[in-house]
Coordinates of C-alpha atoms in Angstrom, one line a residue:
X1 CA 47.1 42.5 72.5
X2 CA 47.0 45.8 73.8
X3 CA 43.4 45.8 75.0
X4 CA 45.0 42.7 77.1
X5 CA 47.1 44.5 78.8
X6 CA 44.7 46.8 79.6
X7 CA 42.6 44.4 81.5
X8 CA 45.6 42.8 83.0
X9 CA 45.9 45.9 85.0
X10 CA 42.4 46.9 85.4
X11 CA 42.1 43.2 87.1
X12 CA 44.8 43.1 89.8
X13 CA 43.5 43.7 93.4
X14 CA 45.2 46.0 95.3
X15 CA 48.0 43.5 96.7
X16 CA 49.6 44.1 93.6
X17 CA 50.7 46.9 94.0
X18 CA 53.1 45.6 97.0
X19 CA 54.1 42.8 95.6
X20 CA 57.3 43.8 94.1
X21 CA 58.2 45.5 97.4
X22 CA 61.5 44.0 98.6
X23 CA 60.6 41.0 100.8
X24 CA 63.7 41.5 103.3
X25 CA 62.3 44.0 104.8
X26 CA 59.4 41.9 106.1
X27 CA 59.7 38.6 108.2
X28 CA 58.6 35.1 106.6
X29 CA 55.4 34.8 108.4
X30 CA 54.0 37.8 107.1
X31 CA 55.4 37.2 103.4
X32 CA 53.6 33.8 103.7
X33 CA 50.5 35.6 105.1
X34 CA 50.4 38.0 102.4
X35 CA 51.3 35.5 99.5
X36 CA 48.2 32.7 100.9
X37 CA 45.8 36.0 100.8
X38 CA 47.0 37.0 97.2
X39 CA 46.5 33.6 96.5
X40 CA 43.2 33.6 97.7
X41 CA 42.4 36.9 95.4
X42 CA 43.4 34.6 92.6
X43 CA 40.1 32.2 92.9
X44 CA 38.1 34.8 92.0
X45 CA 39.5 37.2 89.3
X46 CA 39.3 36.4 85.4
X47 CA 40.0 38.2 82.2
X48 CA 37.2 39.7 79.8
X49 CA 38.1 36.5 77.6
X50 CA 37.2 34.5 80.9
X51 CA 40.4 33.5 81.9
X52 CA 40.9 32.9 85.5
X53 CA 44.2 34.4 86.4
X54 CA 46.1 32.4 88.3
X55 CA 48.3 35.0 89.9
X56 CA 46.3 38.3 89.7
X57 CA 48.5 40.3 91.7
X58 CA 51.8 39.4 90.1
X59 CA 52.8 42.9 87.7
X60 CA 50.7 43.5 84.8
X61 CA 53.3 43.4 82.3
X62 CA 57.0 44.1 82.4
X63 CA 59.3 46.9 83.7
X64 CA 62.3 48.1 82.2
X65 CA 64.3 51.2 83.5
X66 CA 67.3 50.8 82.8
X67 CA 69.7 49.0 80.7
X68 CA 70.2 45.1 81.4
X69 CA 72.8 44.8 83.3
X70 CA 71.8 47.9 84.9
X71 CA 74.3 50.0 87.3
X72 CA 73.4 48.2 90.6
X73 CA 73.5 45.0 88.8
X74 CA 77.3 46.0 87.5
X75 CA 78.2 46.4 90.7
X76 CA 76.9 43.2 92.2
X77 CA 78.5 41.1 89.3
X78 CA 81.9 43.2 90.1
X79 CA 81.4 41.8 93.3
X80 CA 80.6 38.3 92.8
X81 CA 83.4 37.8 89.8
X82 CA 86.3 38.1 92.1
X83 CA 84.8 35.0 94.1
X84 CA 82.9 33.3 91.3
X85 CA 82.7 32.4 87.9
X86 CA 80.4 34.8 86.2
X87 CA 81.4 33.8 82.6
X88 CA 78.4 32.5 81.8
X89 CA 76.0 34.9 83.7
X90 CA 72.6 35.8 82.0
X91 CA 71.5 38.3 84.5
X92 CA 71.5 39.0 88.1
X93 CA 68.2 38.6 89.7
X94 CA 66.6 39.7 93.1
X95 CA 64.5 36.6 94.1
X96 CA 62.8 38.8 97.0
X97 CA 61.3 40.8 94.6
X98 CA 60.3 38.2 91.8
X99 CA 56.7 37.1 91.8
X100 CA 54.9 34.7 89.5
X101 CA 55.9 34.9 86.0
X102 CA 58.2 37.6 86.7
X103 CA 61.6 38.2 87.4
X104 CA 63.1 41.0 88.9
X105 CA 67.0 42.6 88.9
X106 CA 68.8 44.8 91.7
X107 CA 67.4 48.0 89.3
X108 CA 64.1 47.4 89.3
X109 CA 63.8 45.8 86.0
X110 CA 60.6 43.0 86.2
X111 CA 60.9 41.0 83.3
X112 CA 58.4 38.7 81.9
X113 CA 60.0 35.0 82.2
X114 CA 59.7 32.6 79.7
X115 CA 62.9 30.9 80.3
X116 CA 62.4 30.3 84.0
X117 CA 65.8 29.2 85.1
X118 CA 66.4 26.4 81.9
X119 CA 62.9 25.2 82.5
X120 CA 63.3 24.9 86.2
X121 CA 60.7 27.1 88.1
X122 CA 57.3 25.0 88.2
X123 CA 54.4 27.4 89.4
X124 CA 56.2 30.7 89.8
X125 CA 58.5 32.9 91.9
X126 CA 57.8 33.1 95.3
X127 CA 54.3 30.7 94.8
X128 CA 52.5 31.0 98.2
X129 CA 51.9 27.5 98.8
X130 CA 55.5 26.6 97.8
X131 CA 55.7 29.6 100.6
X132 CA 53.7 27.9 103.1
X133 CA 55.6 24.7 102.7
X134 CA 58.6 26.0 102.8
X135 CA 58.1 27.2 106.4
X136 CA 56.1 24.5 108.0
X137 CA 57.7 22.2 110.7
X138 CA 57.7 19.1 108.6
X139 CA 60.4 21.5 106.7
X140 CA 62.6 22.4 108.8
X141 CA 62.8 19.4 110.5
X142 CA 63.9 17.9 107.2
X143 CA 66.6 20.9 106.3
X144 CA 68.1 20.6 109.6
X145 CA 68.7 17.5 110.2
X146 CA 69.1 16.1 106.1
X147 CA 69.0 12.2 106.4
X148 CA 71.4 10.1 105.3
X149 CA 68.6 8.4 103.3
X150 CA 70.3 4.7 102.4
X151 CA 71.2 4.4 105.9
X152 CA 69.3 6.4 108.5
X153 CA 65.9 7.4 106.3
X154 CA 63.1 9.7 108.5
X155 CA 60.1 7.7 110.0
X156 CA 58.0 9.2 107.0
X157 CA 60.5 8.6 104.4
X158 CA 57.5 6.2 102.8
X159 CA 54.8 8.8 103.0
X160 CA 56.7 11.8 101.7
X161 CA 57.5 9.6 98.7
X162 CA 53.6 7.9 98.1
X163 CA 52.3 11.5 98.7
X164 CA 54.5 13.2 96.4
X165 CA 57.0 11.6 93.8
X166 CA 55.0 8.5 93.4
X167 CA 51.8 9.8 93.2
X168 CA 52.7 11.5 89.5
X169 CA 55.0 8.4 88.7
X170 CA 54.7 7.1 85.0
X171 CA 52.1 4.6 84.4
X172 CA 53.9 1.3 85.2
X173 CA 56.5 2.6 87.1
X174 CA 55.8 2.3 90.9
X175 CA 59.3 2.9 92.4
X176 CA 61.5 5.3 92.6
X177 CA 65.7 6.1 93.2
X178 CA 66.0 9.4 94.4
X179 CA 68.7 11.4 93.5
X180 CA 70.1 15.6 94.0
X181 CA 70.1 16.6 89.9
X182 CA 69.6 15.9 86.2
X183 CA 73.0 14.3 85.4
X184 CA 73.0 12.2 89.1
X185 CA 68.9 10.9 88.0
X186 CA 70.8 9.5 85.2
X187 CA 74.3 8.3 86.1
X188 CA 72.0 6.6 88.9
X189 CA 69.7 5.4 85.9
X190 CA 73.2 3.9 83.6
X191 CA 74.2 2.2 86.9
X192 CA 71.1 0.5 87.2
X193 CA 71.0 -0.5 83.7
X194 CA 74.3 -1.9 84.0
X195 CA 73.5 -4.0 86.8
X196 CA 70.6 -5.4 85.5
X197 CA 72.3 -6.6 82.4
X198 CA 75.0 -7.9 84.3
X199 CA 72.8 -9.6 86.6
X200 CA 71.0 -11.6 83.6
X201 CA 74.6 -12.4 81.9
X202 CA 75.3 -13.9 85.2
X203 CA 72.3 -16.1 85.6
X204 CA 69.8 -14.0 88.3
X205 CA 70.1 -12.1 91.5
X206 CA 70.4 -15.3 93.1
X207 CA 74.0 -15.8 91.7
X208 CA 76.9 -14.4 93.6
X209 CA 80.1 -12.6 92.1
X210 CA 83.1 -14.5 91.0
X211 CA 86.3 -14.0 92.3
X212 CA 87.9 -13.1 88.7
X213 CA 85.3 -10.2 88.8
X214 CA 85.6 -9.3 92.6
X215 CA 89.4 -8.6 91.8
X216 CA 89.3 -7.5 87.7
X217 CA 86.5 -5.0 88.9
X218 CA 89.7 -3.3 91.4
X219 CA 91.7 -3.0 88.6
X220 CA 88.7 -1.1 86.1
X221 CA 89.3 -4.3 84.4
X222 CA 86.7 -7.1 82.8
X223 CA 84.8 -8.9 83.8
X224 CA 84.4 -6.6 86.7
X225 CA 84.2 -3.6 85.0
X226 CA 82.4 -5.0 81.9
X227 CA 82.8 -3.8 78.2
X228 CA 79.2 -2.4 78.2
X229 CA 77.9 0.8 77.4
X230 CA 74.6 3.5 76.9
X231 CA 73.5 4.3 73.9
X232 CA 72.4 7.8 73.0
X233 CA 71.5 10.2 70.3
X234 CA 73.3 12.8 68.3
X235 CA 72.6 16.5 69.3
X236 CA 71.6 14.6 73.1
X237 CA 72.4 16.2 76.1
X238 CA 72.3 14.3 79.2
X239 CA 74.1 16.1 81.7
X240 CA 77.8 16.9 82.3
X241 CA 78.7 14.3 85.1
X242 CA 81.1 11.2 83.9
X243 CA 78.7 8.8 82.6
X244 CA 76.1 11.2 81.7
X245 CA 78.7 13.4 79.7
X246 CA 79.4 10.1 77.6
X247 CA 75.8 10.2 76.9
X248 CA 75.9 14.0 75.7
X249 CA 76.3 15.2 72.3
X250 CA 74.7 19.0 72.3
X251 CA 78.1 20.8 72.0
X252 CA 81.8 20.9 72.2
X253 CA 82.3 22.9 75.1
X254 CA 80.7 20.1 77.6
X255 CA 83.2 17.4 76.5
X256 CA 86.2 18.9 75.9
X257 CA 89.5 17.6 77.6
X258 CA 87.1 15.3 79.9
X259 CA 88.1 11.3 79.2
X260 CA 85.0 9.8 77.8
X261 CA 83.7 6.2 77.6
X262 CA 83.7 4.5 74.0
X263 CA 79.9 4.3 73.6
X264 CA 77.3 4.2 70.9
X265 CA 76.0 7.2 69.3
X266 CA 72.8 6.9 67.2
X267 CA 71.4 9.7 64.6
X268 CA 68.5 11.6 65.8
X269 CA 66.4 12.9 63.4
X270 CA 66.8 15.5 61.4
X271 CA 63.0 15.9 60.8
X272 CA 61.4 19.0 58.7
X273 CA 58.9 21.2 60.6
X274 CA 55.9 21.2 61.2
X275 CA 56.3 17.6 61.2
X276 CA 52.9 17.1 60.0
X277 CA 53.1 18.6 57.1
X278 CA 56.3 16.5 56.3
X279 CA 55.1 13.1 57.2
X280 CA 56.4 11.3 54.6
X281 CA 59.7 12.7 54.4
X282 CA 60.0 12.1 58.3
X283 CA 59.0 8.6 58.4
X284 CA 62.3 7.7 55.8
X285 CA 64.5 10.0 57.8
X286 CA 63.3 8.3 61.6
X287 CA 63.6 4.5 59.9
X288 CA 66.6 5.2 58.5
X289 CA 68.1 6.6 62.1
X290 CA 65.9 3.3 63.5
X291 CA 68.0 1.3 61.1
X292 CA 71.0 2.4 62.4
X293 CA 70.4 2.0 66.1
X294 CA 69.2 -1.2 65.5
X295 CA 72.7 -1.7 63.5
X296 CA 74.4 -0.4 66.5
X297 CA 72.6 -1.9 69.3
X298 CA 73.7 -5.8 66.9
X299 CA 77.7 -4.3 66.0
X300 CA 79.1 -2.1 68.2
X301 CA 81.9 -3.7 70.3
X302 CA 80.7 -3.0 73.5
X303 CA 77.2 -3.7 73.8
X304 CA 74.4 -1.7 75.0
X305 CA 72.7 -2.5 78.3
X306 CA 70.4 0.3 77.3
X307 CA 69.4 3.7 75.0
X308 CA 68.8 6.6 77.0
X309 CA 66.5 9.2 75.0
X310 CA 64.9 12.9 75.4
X311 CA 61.4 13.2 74.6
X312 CA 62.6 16.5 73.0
X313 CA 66.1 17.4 73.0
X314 CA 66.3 20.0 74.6
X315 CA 69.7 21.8 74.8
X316 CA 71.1 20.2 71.6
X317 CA 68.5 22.7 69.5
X318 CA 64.5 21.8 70.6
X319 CA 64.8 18.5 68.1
X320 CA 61.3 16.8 67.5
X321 CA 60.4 13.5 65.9
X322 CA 56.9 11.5 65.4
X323 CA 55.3 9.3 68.5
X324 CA 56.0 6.5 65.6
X325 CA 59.9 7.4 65.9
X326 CA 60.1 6.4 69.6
X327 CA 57.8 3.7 69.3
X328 CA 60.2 1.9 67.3
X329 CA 62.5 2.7 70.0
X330 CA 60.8 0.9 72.5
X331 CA 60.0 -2.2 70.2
X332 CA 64.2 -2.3 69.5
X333 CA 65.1 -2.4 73.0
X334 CA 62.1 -5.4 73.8
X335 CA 63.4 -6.7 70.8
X336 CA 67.3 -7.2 71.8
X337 CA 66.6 -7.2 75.8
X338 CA 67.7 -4.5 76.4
X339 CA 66.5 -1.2 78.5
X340 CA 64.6 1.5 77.6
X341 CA 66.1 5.1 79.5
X342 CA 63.5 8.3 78.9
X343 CA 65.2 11.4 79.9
X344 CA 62.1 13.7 81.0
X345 CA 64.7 16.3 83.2
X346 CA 63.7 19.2 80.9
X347 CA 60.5 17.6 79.2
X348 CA 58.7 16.6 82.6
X349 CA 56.2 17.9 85.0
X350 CA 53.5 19.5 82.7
X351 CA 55.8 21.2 80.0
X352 CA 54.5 19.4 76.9
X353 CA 50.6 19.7 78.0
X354 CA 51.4 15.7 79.7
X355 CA 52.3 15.4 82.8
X356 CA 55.6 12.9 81.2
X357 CA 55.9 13.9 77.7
X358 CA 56.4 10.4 76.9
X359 CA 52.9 10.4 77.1
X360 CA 52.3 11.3 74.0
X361 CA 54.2 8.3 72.5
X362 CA 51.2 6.1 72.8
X363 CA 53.7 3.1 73.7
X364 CA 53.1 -1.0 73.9
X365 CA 54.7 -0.9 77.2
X366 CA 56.0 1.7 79.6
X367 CA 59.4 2.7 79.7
X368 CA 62.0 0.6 81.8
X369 CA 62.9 3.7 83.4
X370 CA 62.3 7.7 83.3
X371 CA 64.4 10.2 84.7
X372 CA 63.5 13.3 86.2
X373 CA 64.4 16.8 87.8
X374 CA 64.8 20.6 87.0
X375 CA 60.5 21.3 87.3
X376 CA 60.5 18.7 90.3
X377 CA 63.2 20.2 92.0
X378 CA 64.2 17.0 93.2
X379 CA 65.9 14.3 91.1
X380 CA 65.7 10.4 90.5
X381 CA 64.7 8.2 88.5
X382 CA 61.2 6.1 88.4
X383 CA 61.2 2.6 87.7
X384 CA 58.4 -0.5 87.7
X385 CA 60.6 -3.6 87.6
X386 CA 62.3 -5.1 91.1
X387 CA 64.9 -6.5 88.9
X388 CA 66.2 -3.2 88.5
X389 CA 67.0 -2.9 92.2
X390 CA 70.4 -3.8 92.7
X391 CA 70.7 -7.5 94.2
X392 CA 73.0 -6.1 97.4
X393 CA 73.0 -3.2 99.3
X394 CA 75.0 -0.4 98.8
X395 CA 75.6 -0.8 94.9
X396 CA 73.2 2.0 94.3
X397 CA 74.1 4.3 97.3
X398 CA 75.4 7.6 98.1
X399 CA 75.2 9.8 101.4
X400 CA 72.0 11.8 100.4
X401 CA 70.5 9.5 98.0
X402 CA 68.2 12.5 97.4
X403 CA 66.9 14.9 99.8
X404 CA 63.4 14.9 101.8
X405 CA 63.3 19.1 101.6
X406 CA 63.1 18.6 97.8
X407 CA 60.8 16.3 98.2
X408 CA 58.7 17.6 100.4
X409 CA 58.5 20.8 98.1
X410 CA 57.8 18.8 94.7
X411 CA 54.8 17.5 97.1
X412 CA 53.7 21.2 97.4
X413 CA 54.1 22.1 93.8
X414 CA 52.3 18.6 92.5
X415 CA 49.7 19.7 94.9
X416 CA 49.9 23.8 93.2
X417 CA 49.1 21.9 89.9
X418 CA 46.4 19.5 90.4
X419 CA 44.4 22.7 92.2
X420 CA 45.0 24.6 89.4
X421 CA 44.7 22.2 86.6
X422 CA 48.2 23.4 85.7
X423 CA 48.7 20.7 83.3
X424 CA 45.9 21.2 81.0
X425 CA 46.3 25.1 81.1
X426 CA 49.7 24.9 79.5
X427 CA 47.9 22.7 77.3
X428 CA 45.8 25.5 76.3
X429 CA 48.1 28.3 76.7
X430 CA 50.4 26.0 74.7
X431 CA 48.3 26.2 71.5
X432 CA 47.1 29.6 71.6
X433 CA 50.8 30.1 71.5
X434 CA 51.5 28.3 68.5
X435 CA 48.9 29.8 66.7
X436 CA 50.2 33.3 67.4
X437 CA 53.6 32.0 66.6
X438 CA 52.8 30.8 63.8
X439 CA 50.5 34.2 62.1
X440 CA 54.0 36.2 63.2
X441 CA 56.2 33.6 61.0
X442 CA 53.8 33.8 58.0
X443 CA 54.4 38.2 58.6
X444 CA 58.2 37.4 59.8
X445 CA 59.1 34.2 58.2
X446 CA 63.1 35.4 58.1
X447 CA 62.4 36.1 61.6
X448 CA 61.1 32.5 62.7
X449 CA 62.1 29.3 60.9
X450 CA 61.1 26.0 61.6
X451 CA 58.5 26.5 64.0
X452 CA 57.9 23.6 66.4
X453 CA 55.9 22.4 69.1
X454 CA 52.7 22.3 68.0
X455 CA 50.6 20.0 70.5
X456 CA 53.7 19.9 72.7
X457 CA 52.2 22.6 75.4
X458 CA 54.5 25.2 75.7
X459 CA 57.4 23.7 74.7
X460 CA 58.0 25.7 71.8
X461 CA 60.8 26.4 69.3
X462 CA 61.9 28.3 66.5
X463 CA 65.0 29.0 64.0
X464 CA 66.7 32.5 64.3
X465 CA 69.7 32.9 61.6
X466 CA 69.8 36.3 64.4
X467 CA 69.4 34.4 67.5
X468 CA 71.3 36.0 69.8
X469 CA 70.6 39.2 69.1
X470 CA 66.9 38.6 69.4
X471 CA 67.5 37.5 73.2
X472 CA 69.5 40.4 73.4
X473 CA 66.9 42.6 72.4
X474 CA 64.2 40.8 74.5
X475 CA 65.3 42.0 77.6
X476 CA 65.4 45.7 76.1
X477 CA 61.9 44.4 76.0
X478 CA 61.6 42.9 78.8
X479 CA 61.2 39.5 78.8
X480 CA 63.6 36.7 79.4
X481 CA 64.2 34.2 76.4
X482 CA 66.5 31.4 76.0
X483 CA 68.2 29.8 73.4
X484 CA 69.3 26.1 72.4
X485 CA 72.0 24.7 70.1
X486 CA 73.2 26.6 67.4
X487 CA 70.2 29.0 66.4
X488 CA 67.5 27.7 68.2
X489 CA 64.8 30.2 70.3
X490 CA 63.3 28.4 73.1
X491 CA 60.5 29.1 75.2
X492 CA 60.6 27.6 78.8
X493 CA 57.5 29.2 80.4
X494 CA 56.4 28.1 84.1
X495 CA 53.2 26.1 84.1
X496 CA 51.2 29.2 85.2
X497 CA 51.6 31.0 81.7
X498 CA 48.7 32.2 80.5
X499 CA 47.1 33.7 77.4
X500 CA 47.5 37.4 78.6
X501 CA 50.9 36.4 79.4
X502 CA 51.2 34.8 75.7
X503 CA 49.8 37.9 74.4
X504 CA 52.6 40.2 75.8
X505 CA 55.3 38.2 74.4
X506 CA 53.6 38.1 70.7
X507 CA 53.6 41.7 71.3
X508 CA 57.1 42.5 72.2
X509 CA 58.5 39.3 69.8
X510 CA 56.5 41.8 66.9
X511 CA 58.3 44.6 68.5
X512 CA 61.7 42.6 68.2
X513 CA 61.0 41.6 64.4
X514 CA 60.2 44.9 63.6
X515 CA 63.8 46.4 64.3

């Protein structure tokens, strides 16, 4: 691992060692100038194990001066407490002078960042094309003057969309609601659902509303507001909005003293790791938690217009099951009409060596509709069938109904990873990873518990009966780890993590494990 690091250095061009200057001291046009010619740099500079790297002049490993927070970072969050809520503050970063895989504090800590804002940052800090987009005319036209999409959408509303968000769409799915975040994607995705079912009770789109549910629905009464509901999976989290926070079931401290809906919840499974090597036991545990959704989706007293369902769940503690597990899933929903919801906010956009992470499933039929958000930095949900579109206007509305800037930059970063082949690098990255992991839990095995992800890209996970104090201790180390559910370690890398970049956390995660 050393020798890595070694040639990590040796391999950076001589951009590098400006690129952690602060950026606010220069003007936009020549950041972007000198980001596209660092990114130029990049075609042609590889490893000694023949890795191209990707972003040769980001730092060569990470930086840590002082303690984390550090005294100029004290001061800032001083600053900021009396204005905002910094309760639940994991560090305070300098964007300007974050590049690539790293982030950078106010002290001059660079940390190596495999957490990456909850598995939001795509192709890295301050990318240069991201850079290039962000300061082109088509973008500022669309950040000054943000359309009021449902009612007054831009001239090239239709190209921005077949260009970018629908040119990665799901197999089968060909439309697309857009929406601002992970929780709106799929409140937006429950109201749909709702509507559809409603819409088939009714007898069609064709039918028109009675007057007992024009004036019942003003009173949040039947059959206006109908006693349906969405159900969802122990240890789920679907975001903390009204409907969405019905849907969640990570932890306490989400739902607590927030009125909730009286809907289904179905167990997840509680599978054994690596779930390979526990087939047998798995398939009983994921048909007896298909057994009961199946139960619930026949019993519970107000039915289900539809299951919504994380390829991985994500924040309730990295839980895996079998492509055989959601299978079934899909074949119960076909099987009692009704829909089928994938939550890819967290799962989507490369992270799982697929583009969807539903991909992997192998399914009869595509999903009725997958969410999306966090890697796209947009939000929204895709869809295939019209049926699903709302039979009047305005049922499905809201003043942005999404927003062209984020749009226009998920274009740019779709465009980042089809150049790059971003996809199938976390692909690779992803199971050189594992295997490293995995020789570390056989020296460590109180350490790491329940390794999982194997085949999943880089969305990787292990048990820590230590946990916290191992992320702790990381950014001693620095590098930037997350953690999920109770004891859960979870890697978030951006798409541009790479095999010297695995090899530096394998070394400091053996430094950790050693104290």
């Amino acid at each position: 691992m050393a020798s890595v690091l070694r040639t990590a250095a040796q391999a950076r061009p001589a951009v590098a060692r400006t690129a952690l200057r602060p950026a606010s001291r220069l003007t936009p046009v020549v950041l972007h100038r000198k980001y596209a010619a660092a990114a130029a740099a990049a075609r042609a500079v590889s490893s000694d194990s023949g890795e191209r790297s990707i972003f040769p002049d980001e730092p060569s490993g990470p930086s840590v001066k002082t303690a984390i927070p550090g005294p100029k970072s004290k001061q800032a969050i001083e600053r900021l407490s009396k204005v905002f809520d910094t309760r639940s503050l994991n560090m305070m970063t300098d964007y300007q002078r974050s590049y690539g895989n790293y982030i950078a504090d106010p002290d001059g800590n660079v940390l190596l960042d495999v957490y990456a804002q909850i598995a939001s940052i795509p192709v890295g800090y301050n990318n240069p094309s991201l850079l290039l987009a962000a300061t082109s005319p088509e973008m500022a036209s669309a950040l000054i003057n943000r359309p009021a999409l449902g009612n007054f959408p831009q001239h090239d509303w239709a190209d921005i969309l077949e260009t970018g968000i629908l040119s990665v769409a799901p197999k089968g799915l060909d439309q697309v609601f857009t929406g601002t975040t992970g929780s709106d994607a799929n409140e937006l995705a429950y109201k749909a659902a709702f509507m559809w079912k409603r819409q088939q009770q009714r007898g069609g789109a064709g039918v028109d509303f009675t007057d007992d549910e024009i004036n019942s629905s003003m009173q949040n009464q039947s059959p206006g507001a109908p006693q349906l509901s969405i159900l969802s999976f122990s240890s789920a989290f679907h975001g903390r909005l009204f409907g969405s926070l019905s849907t969640t079931r990570s932890k306490p401290i989400h739902k607590l003293d927030i009125p909730a809906f009286d809907w289904p919840q179905a167990p997840f499974p509680e599978c054994k790791y690596p779930l390979d090597q526990y087939a047998e036991e798995n398939a009983r545990e994921e048909q007896r938690c298909l057994d009961e959704t199946e139960r619930l989706i026949k019993e519970w007293h107000n039915p289900p217009a539809a299951i919504v369902v994380e390829p991985i769940q994500s924040e309730g503690g990295d839980n895996h099951a079998s492509p055989n597990f959601f299978r079934g899933l899909r074949e119960l929903t076909k099987k009692h009409d009704i829909l089928f919801i994938v939550d890819e906010v967290q799962t989507g956009v490369g992270a799982t060596g697929k583009f969807w992470a539903h991909e992997h499933w192998g399914l009869s039929s595509p999903p009725d509709m997958v969410t999306f958000s966090k890697k796209a930095q947009t939000a929204g949900y895709y869809y295939g069938n019209n049926e699903l579109r709302p039979n009047k206007p305005y049922r499905q509305f809201n003043t942005w109904m999404g927003d062209p800037a984020r749009a226009i930059l998920f274009r740019a970063i779709i465009q980042e990873i089809e150049r790059s082949n971003l996809v199938q690098n976390t692909a690779n990255t992803g199971a050189y990873l594992y295997d490293g992991l995995a020789r570390l839990a056989e020296q460590y095995p109180k350490e790491i518990q329940n390794l999982r992800g194997k085949g999943q890209g880089t969305f990787i996970a292990w048990d820590s009966p230590r946990r916290d104090e191992v992320l702790k201790t990381a950014k001693s180390q620095g590098v930037n780890i997350g953690g999920s559910g109770a004891q859960a370690v979870r890697l978030r890398p951006m798409l541009i993590f790479q095999k010297h970049h695995a090899d530096i956390l394998l070394e400091k995660l053996d430094t950790i494990f050693k104290s």
